[in-house]
């Protein structure tokens, strides 16, 4: 089979399986980017935020390619509700070298009746209908989240979002919008941005900023598990502009996906989901970049 390549004039017959050649403009841009990378690497000596080695391509992100490839993905089998690897399968589900861990998780979200649940979700069913995370909150993923969240390295967010879409895409299927978990206005002002919003904005679905924090809460990371639910109880509400009956009608029957950077006990996600469901959402799912997994949390 042959096709015409129109990149150079009227078109030249080339084999169909022959990859298209870069245009002169594309070659110039690639060369310019490589040159800039070399200059910046030499002048700035920007270290990778994960391994600390000098990044060879600083214009292409805060972490080197080698470190991106070491992310340990959570793969099936996992809890149908919270997405936590099931205890007997933790070693397999977090094995970066296992063939399953290298591919995208494309299976549909299983129903609670036909899928296995962890003991915690069996004893106390979460409000969120289905939650998934890219990987365990440890090692490379932990360093990437810290660089985004605390060092303001926003260039990390689109790459993380792309991986979340690739490996947890079933959670996004059929959803009407993504809803970033909000920061309190004081914390967002101090940090300069909301990391959950930065990730949500790169997932490819409409972003509905529906929620607000009603009070400043202690960081969840500083609290023991039983205290976390008390800490966020009543801490979220619909934004004031959405409180009128006419505006709330838009939420009726909606399928929404909460987005955050890290989930530990799921208390924050459940607190947000409760507000959304009370306001009329039909289904609330959740996606996080990382999840605290017993035995794999740094």
mmCIF file of C-alpha atoms in Angstrom:
data_model
loop_
_atom_site.group_PDB
_atom_site.id
_atom_site.type_symbol
_atom_site.label_atom_id
_atom_site.label_comp_id
_atom_site.label_asym_id
_atom_site.label_seq_id
_atom_site.Cartn_x
_atom_site.Cartn_y
_atom_site.Cartn_z
ATOM 1 C CA UNK A 1 0.000 0.000 0.000
ATOM 2 C CA UNK A 2 1.150 3.501 -0.802
ATOM 3 C CA UNK A 3 0.134 6.951 0.316
ATOM 4 C CA UNK A 4 0.983 10.496 -0.704
ATOM 5 C CA UNK A 5 3.168 12.609 1.552
ATOM 6 C CA UNK A 6 2.132 16.271 1.069
ATOM 7 C CA UNK A 7 4.747 17.722 3.398
ATOM 8 C CA UNK A 8 6.942 18.716 0.493
ATOM 9 C CA UNK A 9 4.786 20.151 -2.273
ATOM 10 C CA UNK A 10 2.219 18.326 -4.370
ATOM 11 C CA UNK A 11 2.836 14.955 -2.745
ATOM 12 C CA UNK A 12 5.223 12.051 -3.168
ATOM 13 C CA UNK A 13 4.219 8.390 -3.170
ATOM 14 C CA UNK A 14 5.661 6.611 -0.134
ATOM 15 C CA UNK A 15 4.921 3.222 1.487
ATOM 16 C CA UNK A 16 1.860 3.385 3.776
ATOM 17 C CA UNK A 17 3.809 2.016 6.732
ATOM 18 C CA UNK A 18 6.550 4.609 6.350
ATOM 19 C CA UNK A 19 6.385 7.087 9.268
ATOM 20 C CA UNK A 20 5.802 10.711 8.214
ATOM 21 C CA UNK A 21 8.927 12.812 8.042
ATOM 22 C CA UNK A 22 9.259 15.862 10.246
ATOM 23 C CA UNK A 23 8.741 19.149 8.458
ATOM 24 C CA UNK A 24 11.628 21.635 8.306
ATOM 25 C CA UNK A 25 9.863 23.777 10.905
ATOM 26 C CA UNK A 26 9.498 20.797 13.250
ATOM 27 C CA UNK A 27 13.180 19.920 12.838
ATOM 28 C CA UNK A 28 14.178 23.504 13.635
ATOM 29 C CA UNK A 29 12.001 23.544 16.763
ATOM 30 C CA UNK A 30 13.404 20.228 17.967
ATOM 31 C CA UNK A 31 16.961 21.386 17.381
ATOM 32 C CA UNK A 32 16.287 24.683 19.159
ATOM 33 C CA UNK A 33 14.767 22.886 22.154
ATOM 34 C CA UNK A 34 17.713 20.500 22.388
ATOM 35 C CA UNK A 35 20.099 23.456 22.243
ATOM 36 C CA UNK A 36 18.214 25.304 24.990
ATOM 37 C CA UNK A 37 18.187 22.149 27.121
ATOM 38 C CA UNK A 38 21.941 21.878 26.777
ATOM 39 C CA UNK A 39 22.515 25.518 27.671
ATOM 40 C CA UNK A 40 20.199 25.414 30.676
ATOM 41 C CA UNK A 41 21.709 22.169 31.914
ATOM 42 C CA UNK A 42 25.150 23.749 31.742
ATOM 43 C CA UNK A 43 24.230 27.168 33.168
ATOM 44 C CA UNK A 44 21.610 26.320 35.766
ATOM 45 C CA UNK A 45 22.619 22.775 36.661
ATOM 46 C CA UNK A 46 18.977 22.097 37.572
ATOM 47 C CA UNK A 47 18.724 18.903 39.651
ATOM 48 C CA UNK A 48 16.001 16.302 39.192
ATOM 49 C CA UNK A 49 13.504 16.686 42.054
ATOM 50 C CA UNK A 50 13.560 12.929 42.650
ATOM 51 C CA UNK A 51 17.134 11.662 42.315
ATOM 52 C CA UNK A 52 19.001 14.972 42.614
ATOM 53 C CA UNK A 53 21.130 14.359 39.530
ATOM 54 C CA UNK A 54 21.535 17.155 36.998
ATOM 55 C CA UNK A 55 18.575 17.087 34.612
ATOM 56 C CA UNK A 56 19.729 16.771 30.999
ATOM 57 C CA UNK A 57 16.455 18.204 29.654
ATOM 58 C CA UNK A 58 15.344 20.893 32.137
ATOM 59 C CA UNK A 59 12.790 22.416 29.734
ATOM 60 C CA UNK A 60 10.870 19.135 29.711
ATOM 61 C CA UNK A 61 10.017 18.913 33.377
ATOM 62 C CA UNK A 62 11.341 18.957 36.908
ATOM 63 C CA UNK A 63 12.150 15.229 36.973
ATOM 64 C CA UNK A 64 14.370 13.179 34.696
ATOM 65 C CA UNK A 65 12.921 10.513 32.408
ATOM 66 C CA UNK A 66 14.680 7.747 34.316
ATOM 67 C CA UNK A 67 12.828 8.691 37.500
ATOM 68 C CA UNK A 68 9.426 8.923 35.799
ATOM 69 C CA UNK A 69 9.925 5.317 34.694
ATOM 70 C CA UNK A 70 10.370 4.113 38.281
ATOM 71 C CA UNK A 71 6.839 4.995 39.443
ATOM 72 C CA UNK A 72 5.193 1.984 41.067
ATOM 73 C CA UNK A 73 1.625 1.731 39.775
ATOM 74 C CA UNK A 74 -1.235 0.194 41.716
ATOM 75 C CA UNK A 75 -2.724 -2.518 39.526
ATOM 76 C CA UNK A 76 -5.502 -5.108 39.978
ATOM 77 C CA UNK A 77 -6.515 -6.842 42.127
ATOM 78 C CA UNK A 78 -7.595 -4.017 44.401
ATOM 79 C CA UNK A 79 -10.594 -3.084 46.510
ATOM 80 C CA UNK A 80 -13.604 -2.286 44.345
ATOM 81 C CA UNK A 81 -14.464 0.692 46.556
ATOM 82 C CA UNK A 82 -11.328 2.455 47.782
ATOM 83 C CA UNK A 83 -8.790 1.071 45.294
ATOM 84 C CA UNK A 84 -6.416 -0.187 47.987
ATOM 85 C CA UNK A 85 -4.399 -3.270 46.937
ATOM 86 C CA UNK A 86 -5.893 -6.307 48.612
ATOM 87 C CA UNK A 87 -3.641 -7.646 51.405
ATOM 88 C CA UNK A 88 -2.705 -10.959 49.806
ATOM 89 C CA UNK A 89 -1.864 -9.247 46.532
ATOM 90 C CA UNK A 90 0.114 -6.173 47.671
ATOM 91 C CA UNK A 91 3.464 -7.480 46.438
ATOM 92 C CA UNK A 92 2.113 -8.124 42.928
ATOM 93 C CA UNK A 93 -0.046 -5.014 42.722
ATOM 94 C CA UNK A 94 2.870 -2.704 43.545
ATOM 95 C CA UNK A 95 5.568 -4.519 41.595
ATOM 96 C CA UNK A 96 7.058 -2.068 39.107
ATOM 97 C CA UNK A 97 8.628 -4.925 37.159
ATOM 98 C CA UNK A 98 5.483 -7.032 36.796
ATOM 99 C CA UNK A 99 4.046 -6.975 33.242
ATOM 100 C CA UNK A 100 0.619 -5.923 34.510
ATOM 101 C CA UNK A 101 2.133 -2.905 36.209
ATOM 102 C CA UNK A 102 3.477 -1.589 32.922
ATOM 103 C CA UNK A 103 0.101 -1.418 31.170
ATOM 104 C CA UNK A 104 -2.934 0.782 31.542
ATOM 105 C CA UNK A 105 -5.797 -0.322 33.749
ATOM 106 C CA UNK A 106 -8.594 -0.291 31.214
ATOM 107 C CA UNK A 107 -11.169 -2.578 32.828
ATOM 108 C CA UNK A 108 -14.502 -1.057 33.735
ATOM 109 C CA UNK A 109 -15.100 -0.157 37.372
ATOM 110 C CA UNK A 110 -16.346 -3.363 38.995
ATOM 111 C CA UNK A 111 -19.578 -3.448 40.936
ATOM 112 C CA UNK A 112 -19.425 -4.054 44.679
ATOM 113 C CA UNK A 113 -21.557 -7.201 44.274
ATOM 114 C CA UNK A 114 -19.129 -8.932 41.886
ATOM 115 C CA UNK A 115 -15.787 -7.573 43.080
ATOM 116 C CA UNK A 116 -13.733 -7.976 46.201
ATOM 117 C CA UNK A 117 -13.605 -5.327 48.879
ATOM 118 C CA UNK A 118 -11.053 -4.679 51.592
ATOM 119 C CA UNK A 119 -12.026 -5.311 55.207
ATOM 120 C CA UNK A 120 -12.251 -1.579 55.952
ATOM 121 C CA UNK A 121 -14.756 -0.886 53.162
ATOM 122 C CA UNK A 122 -16.763 -4.008 54.048
ATOM 123 C CA UNK A 123 -17.091 -2.884 57.669
ATOM 124 C CA UNK A 124 -17.652 0.806 56.884
ATOM 125 C CA UNK A 125 -18.712 1.452 53.250
ATOM 126 C CA UNK A 126 -17.284 4.741 51.954
ATOM 127 C CA UNK A 127 -19.463 7.521 50.585
ATOM 128 C CA UNK A 128 -17.327 7.724 47.436
ATOM 129 C CA UNK A 129 -18.612 5.148 44.952
ATOM 130 C CA UNK A 130 -15.217 4.163 43.552
ATOM 131 C CA UNK A 131 -11.741 5.535 44.189
ATOM 132 C CA UNK A 132 -8.495 4.868 42.388
ATOM 133 C CA UNK A 133 -4.919 6.101 42.733
ATOM 134 C CA UNK A 134 -1.991 6.019 40.352
ATOM 135 C CA UNK A 135 0.402 4.519 42.878
ATOM 136 C CA UNK A 136 1.510 4.171 46.462
ATOM 137 C CA UNK A 137 2.544 7.312 48.319
ATOM 138 C CA UNK A 138 6.201 6.350 48.462
ATOM 139 C CA UNK A 139 9.513 6.658 46.650
ATOM 140 C CA UNK A 140 9.334 8.479 43.295
ATOM 141 C CA UNK A 141 5.650 9.364 43.486
ATOM 142 C CA UNK A 142 6.053 10.831 46.961
ATOM 143 C CA UNK A 143 8.924 13.051 45.788
ATOM 144 C CA UNK A 144 6.956 14.216 42.753
ATOM 145 C CA UNK A 145 3.906 15.107 44.846
ATOM 146 C CA UNK A 146 6.086 16.989 47.348
ATOM 147 C CA UNK A 147 7.808 18.933 44.554
ATOM 148 C CA UNK A 148 4.431 19.935 43.096
ATOM 149 C CA UNK A 149 2.736 20.658 46.400
ATOM 150 C CA UNK A 150 5.429 22.297 48.497
ATOM 151 C CA UNK A 151 7.994 23.538 45.967
ATOM 152 C CA UNK A 152 5.516 24.881 43.426
ATOM 153 C CA UNK A 153 6.874 22.803 40.523
ATOM 154 C CA UNK A 154 3.648 23.069 38.545
ATOM 155 C CA UNK A 155 5.142 21.524 35.402
ATOM 156 C CA UNK A 156 4.786 18.178 37.171
ATOM 157 C CA UNK A 157 0.970 18.354 37.241
ATOM 158 C CA UNK A 158 0.242 17.726 33.513
ATOM 159 C CA UNK A 159 2.559 14.693 33.413
ATOM 160 C CA UNK A 160 0.963 13.240 36.551
ATOM 161 C CA UNK A 161 -2.504 13.886 35.126
ATOM 162 C CA UNK A 162 -1.585 12.111 31.894
ATOM 163 C CA UNK A 163 -0.459 9.045 33.857
ATOM 164 C CA UNK A 164 -3.621 9.108 35.980
ATOM 165 C CA UNK A 165 -5.738 9.239 32.815
ATOM 166 C CA UNK A 166 -3.792 6.368 31.281
ATOM 167 C CA UNK A 167 -3.788 4.045 34.275
ATOM 168 C CA UNK A 168 -7.061 4.993 36.012
ATOM 169 C CA UNK A 169 -9.114 6.047 33.006
ATOM 170 C CA UNK A 170 -12.076 3.812 33.894
ATOM 171 C CA UNK A 171 -12.960 6.204 36.723
ATOM 172 C CA UNK A 172 -13.256 9.079 34.242
ATOM 173 C CA UNK A 173 -15.391 7.127 31.769
ATOM 174 C CA UNK A 174 -18.915 8.525 31.556
ATOM 175 C CA UNK A 175 -18.285 11.286 34.104
ATOM 176 C CA UNK A 176 -19.766 14.738 33.572
ATOM 177 C CA UNK A 177 -16.921 16.659 35.201
ATOM 178 C CA UNK A 178 -14.001 16.555 37.601
ATOM 179 C CA UNK A 179 -14.175 18.413 40.918
ATOM 180 C CA UNK A 180 -10.901 19.440 42.586
ATOM 181 C CA UNK A 181 -10.791 19.135 46.365
ATOM 182 C CA UNK A 182 -10.485 22.757 47.542
ATOM 183 C CA UNK A 183 -7.894 24.257 49.855
ATOM 184 C CA UNK A 184 -8.868 26.779 52.482
ATOM 185 C CA UNK A 185 -8.362 30.253 51.028
ATOM 186 C CA UNK A 186 -5.615 30.963 53.588
ATOM 187 C CA UNK A 187 -3.622 27.881 52.611
ATOM 188 C CA UNK A 188 -4.151 28.461 48.901
ATOM 189 C CA UNK A 189 -2.945 32.044 49.257
ATOM 190 C CA UNK A 190 0.168 30.865 51.103
ATOM 191 C CA UNK A 191 0.914 28.104 48.603
ATOM 192 C CA UNK A 192 -0.003 30.193 45.566
ATOM 193 C CA UNK A 193 -2.162 27.551 43.907
ATOM 194 C CA UNK A 194 -4.221 24.433 44.558
ATOM 195 C CA UNK A 195 -2.348 21.319 43.456
ATOM 196 C CA UNK A 196 -5.612 19.356 43.093
ATOM 197 C CA UNK A 197 -6.935 22.022 40.707
ATOM 198 C CA UNK A 198 -3.715 21.882 38.659
ATOM 199 C CA UNK A 199 -4.086 18.109 38.247
ATOM 200 C CA UNK A 200 -7.834 18.245 37.556
ATOM 201 C CA UNK A 201 -7.361 20.862 34.851
ATOM 202 C CA UNK A 202 -5.134 18.510 32.863
ATOM 203 C CA UNK A 203 -7.417 15.451 32.882
ATOM 204 C CA UNK A 204 -9.391 16.450 29.804
ATOM 205 C CA UNK A 205 -12.868 16.761 31.355
ATOM 206 C CA UNK A 206 -14.769 19.907 32.359
ATOM 207 C CA UNK A 207 -13.604 21.226 35.728
ATOM 208 C CA UNK A 208 -16.432 22.145 38.101
ATOM 209 C CA UNK A 209 -15.124 24.054 41.107
ATOM 210 C CA UNK A 210 -18.169 23.288 43.220
ATOM 211 C CA UNK A 211 -16.750 23.108 46.725
ATOM 212 C CA UNK A 212 -15.229 25.414 49.306
ATOM 213 C CA UNK A 213 -13.648 24.877 52.698
ATOM 214 C CA UNK A 214 -15.764 26.378 55.429
ATOM 215 C CA UNK A 215 -12.934 26.463 57.963
ATOM 216 C CA UNK A 216 -9.199 26.111 58.197
ATOM 217 C CA UNK A 217 -8.340 22.554 59.271
ATOM 218 C CA UNK A 218 -5.157 20.972 60.542
ATOM 219 C CA UNK A 219 -3.192 19.129 57.819
ATOM 220 C CA UNK A 220 -4.462 15.560 57.616
ATOM 221 C CA UNK A 221 -0.892 14.261 57.483
ATOM 222 C CA UNK A 222 -0.352 15.377 61.093
ATOM 223 C CA UNK A 223 -3.314 13.391 62.474
ATOM 224 C CA UNK A 224 -3.958 9.788 63.408
ATOM 225 C CA UNK A 225 -6.572 7.904 61.380
ATOM 226 C CA UNK A 226 -9.491 8.291 63.852
ATOM 227 C CA UNK A 227 -8.876 12.037 64.088
ATOM 228 C CA UNK A 228 -8.962 12.648 60.351
ATOM 229 C CA UNK A 229 -12.701 12.191 59.926
ATOM 230 C CA UNK A 230 -13.393 14.484 62.865
ATOM 231 C CA UNK A 231 -10.980 17.031 61.387
ATOM 232 C CA UNK A 232 -12.849 17.330 58.080
ATOM 233 C CA UNK A 233 -16.388 16.747 59.342
ATOM 234 C CA UNK A 234 -18.460 19.690 58.133
ATOM 235 C CA UNK A 235 -15.374 21.356 56.633
ATOM 236 C CA UNK A 236 -16.772 21.453 53.084
ATOM 237 C CA UNK A 237 -19.800 23.075 51.488
ATOM 238 C CA UNK A 238 -21.055 24.135 48.076
ATOM 239 C CA UNK A 239 -19.660 27.439 46.892
ATOM 240 C CA UNK A 240 -22.023 30.239 47.847
ATOM 241 C CA UNK A 241 -22.733 31.087 44.204
ATOM 242 C CA UNK A 242 -24.167 27.574 43.745
ATOM 243 C CA UNK A 243 -26.468 27.539 46.733
ATOM 244 C CA UNK A 244 -29.541 28.831 44.892
ATOM 245 C CA UNK A 245 -32.072 26.224 43.805
ATOM 246 C CA UNK A 246 -31.676 27.001 40.104
ATOM 247 C CA UNK A 247 -27.897 26.546 40.159
ATOM 248 C CA UNK A 248 -28.087 23.373 42.252
ATOM 249 C CA UNK A 249 -30.372 21.829 39.636
ATOM 250 C CA UNK A 250 -27.327 21.449 37.388
ATOM 251 C CA UNK A 251 -25.899 18.927 39.876
ATOM 252 C CA UNK A 252 -28.992 16.754 39.836
ATOM 253 C CA UNK A 253 -28.123 13.343 38.423
ATOM 254 C CA UNK A 254 -24.515 14.283 37.650
ATOM 255 C CA UNK A 255 -21.639 11.817 37.750
ATOM 256 C CA UNK A 256 -18.635 13.618 39.264
ATOM 257 C CA UNK A 257 -15.011 12.692 39.899
ATOM 258 C CA UNK A 258 -13.243 14.249 42.872
ATOM 259 C CA UNK A 259 -9.542 14.929 42.294
ATOM 260 C CA UNK A 260 -6.827 15.278 44.930
ATOM 261 C CA UNK A 261 -3.112 14.653 45.251
ATOM 262 C CA UNK A 262 -3.012 12.084 48.073
ATOM 263 C CA UNK A 263 -5.534 9.902 49.888
ATOM 264 C CA UNK A 264 -4.783 8.151 53.165
ATOM 265 C CA UNK A 265 -7.976 7.104 54.936
ATOM 266 C CA UNK A 266 -10.342 8.637 52.371
ATOM 267 C CA UNK A 267 -11.849 10.939 55.009
ATOM 268 C CA UNK A 268 -11.427 14.115 52.929
ATOM 269 C CA UNK A 269 -12.883 12.497 49.809
ATOM 270 C CA UNK A 270 -15.875 11.161 51.738
ATOM 271 C CA UNK A 271 -16.524 14.567 53.315
ATOM 272 C CA UNK A 272 -16.568 16.156 49.852
ATOM 273 C CA UNK A 273 -18.681 13.357 48.357
ATOM 274 C CA UNK A 274 -21.277 13.753 51.090
ATOM 275 C CA UNK A 275 -21.788 17.414 50.159
ATOM 276 C CA UNK A 276 -22.054 16.620 46.445
ATOM 277 C CA UNK A 277 -24.513 13.762 46.925
ATOM 278 C CA UNK A 278 -26.643 15.798 49.319
ATOM 279 C CA UNK A 279 -26.745 18.460 46.586
ATOM 280 C CA UNK A 280 -28.089 15.996 44.018
ATOM 281 C CA UNK A 281 -25.094 14.242 42.413
ATOM 282 C CA UNK A 282 -26.029 10.738 41.298
ATOM 283 C CA UNK A 283 -22.534 9.267 41.604
ATOM 284 C CA UNK A 284 -19.255 10.517 43.051
ATOM 285 C CA UNK A 285 -15.979 8.816 42.204
ATOM 286 C CA UNK A 286 -12.473 9.865 43.174
ATOM 287 C CA UNK A 287 -9.014 9.979 41.634
ATOM 288 C CA UNK A 288 -5.782 10.734 43.456
ATOM 289 C CA UNK A 289 -2.199 10.710 42.309
ATOM 290 C CA UNK A 290 -1.087 8.668 45.305
ATOM 291 C CA UNK A 291 -2.578 6.561 48.064
ATOM 292 C CA UNK A 292 -1.063 5.665 51.393
ATOM 293 C CA UNK A 293 -0.677 1.896 51.310
ATOM 294 C CA UNK A 294 0.343 -0.064 54.406
ATOM 295 C CA UNK A 295 3.960 -1.085 54.108
ATOM 296 C CA UNK A 296 4.654 1.210 51.138
ATOM 297 C CA UNK A 297 4.430 4.674 52.657
ATOM 298 C CA UNK A 298 7.594 6.646 53.114
#
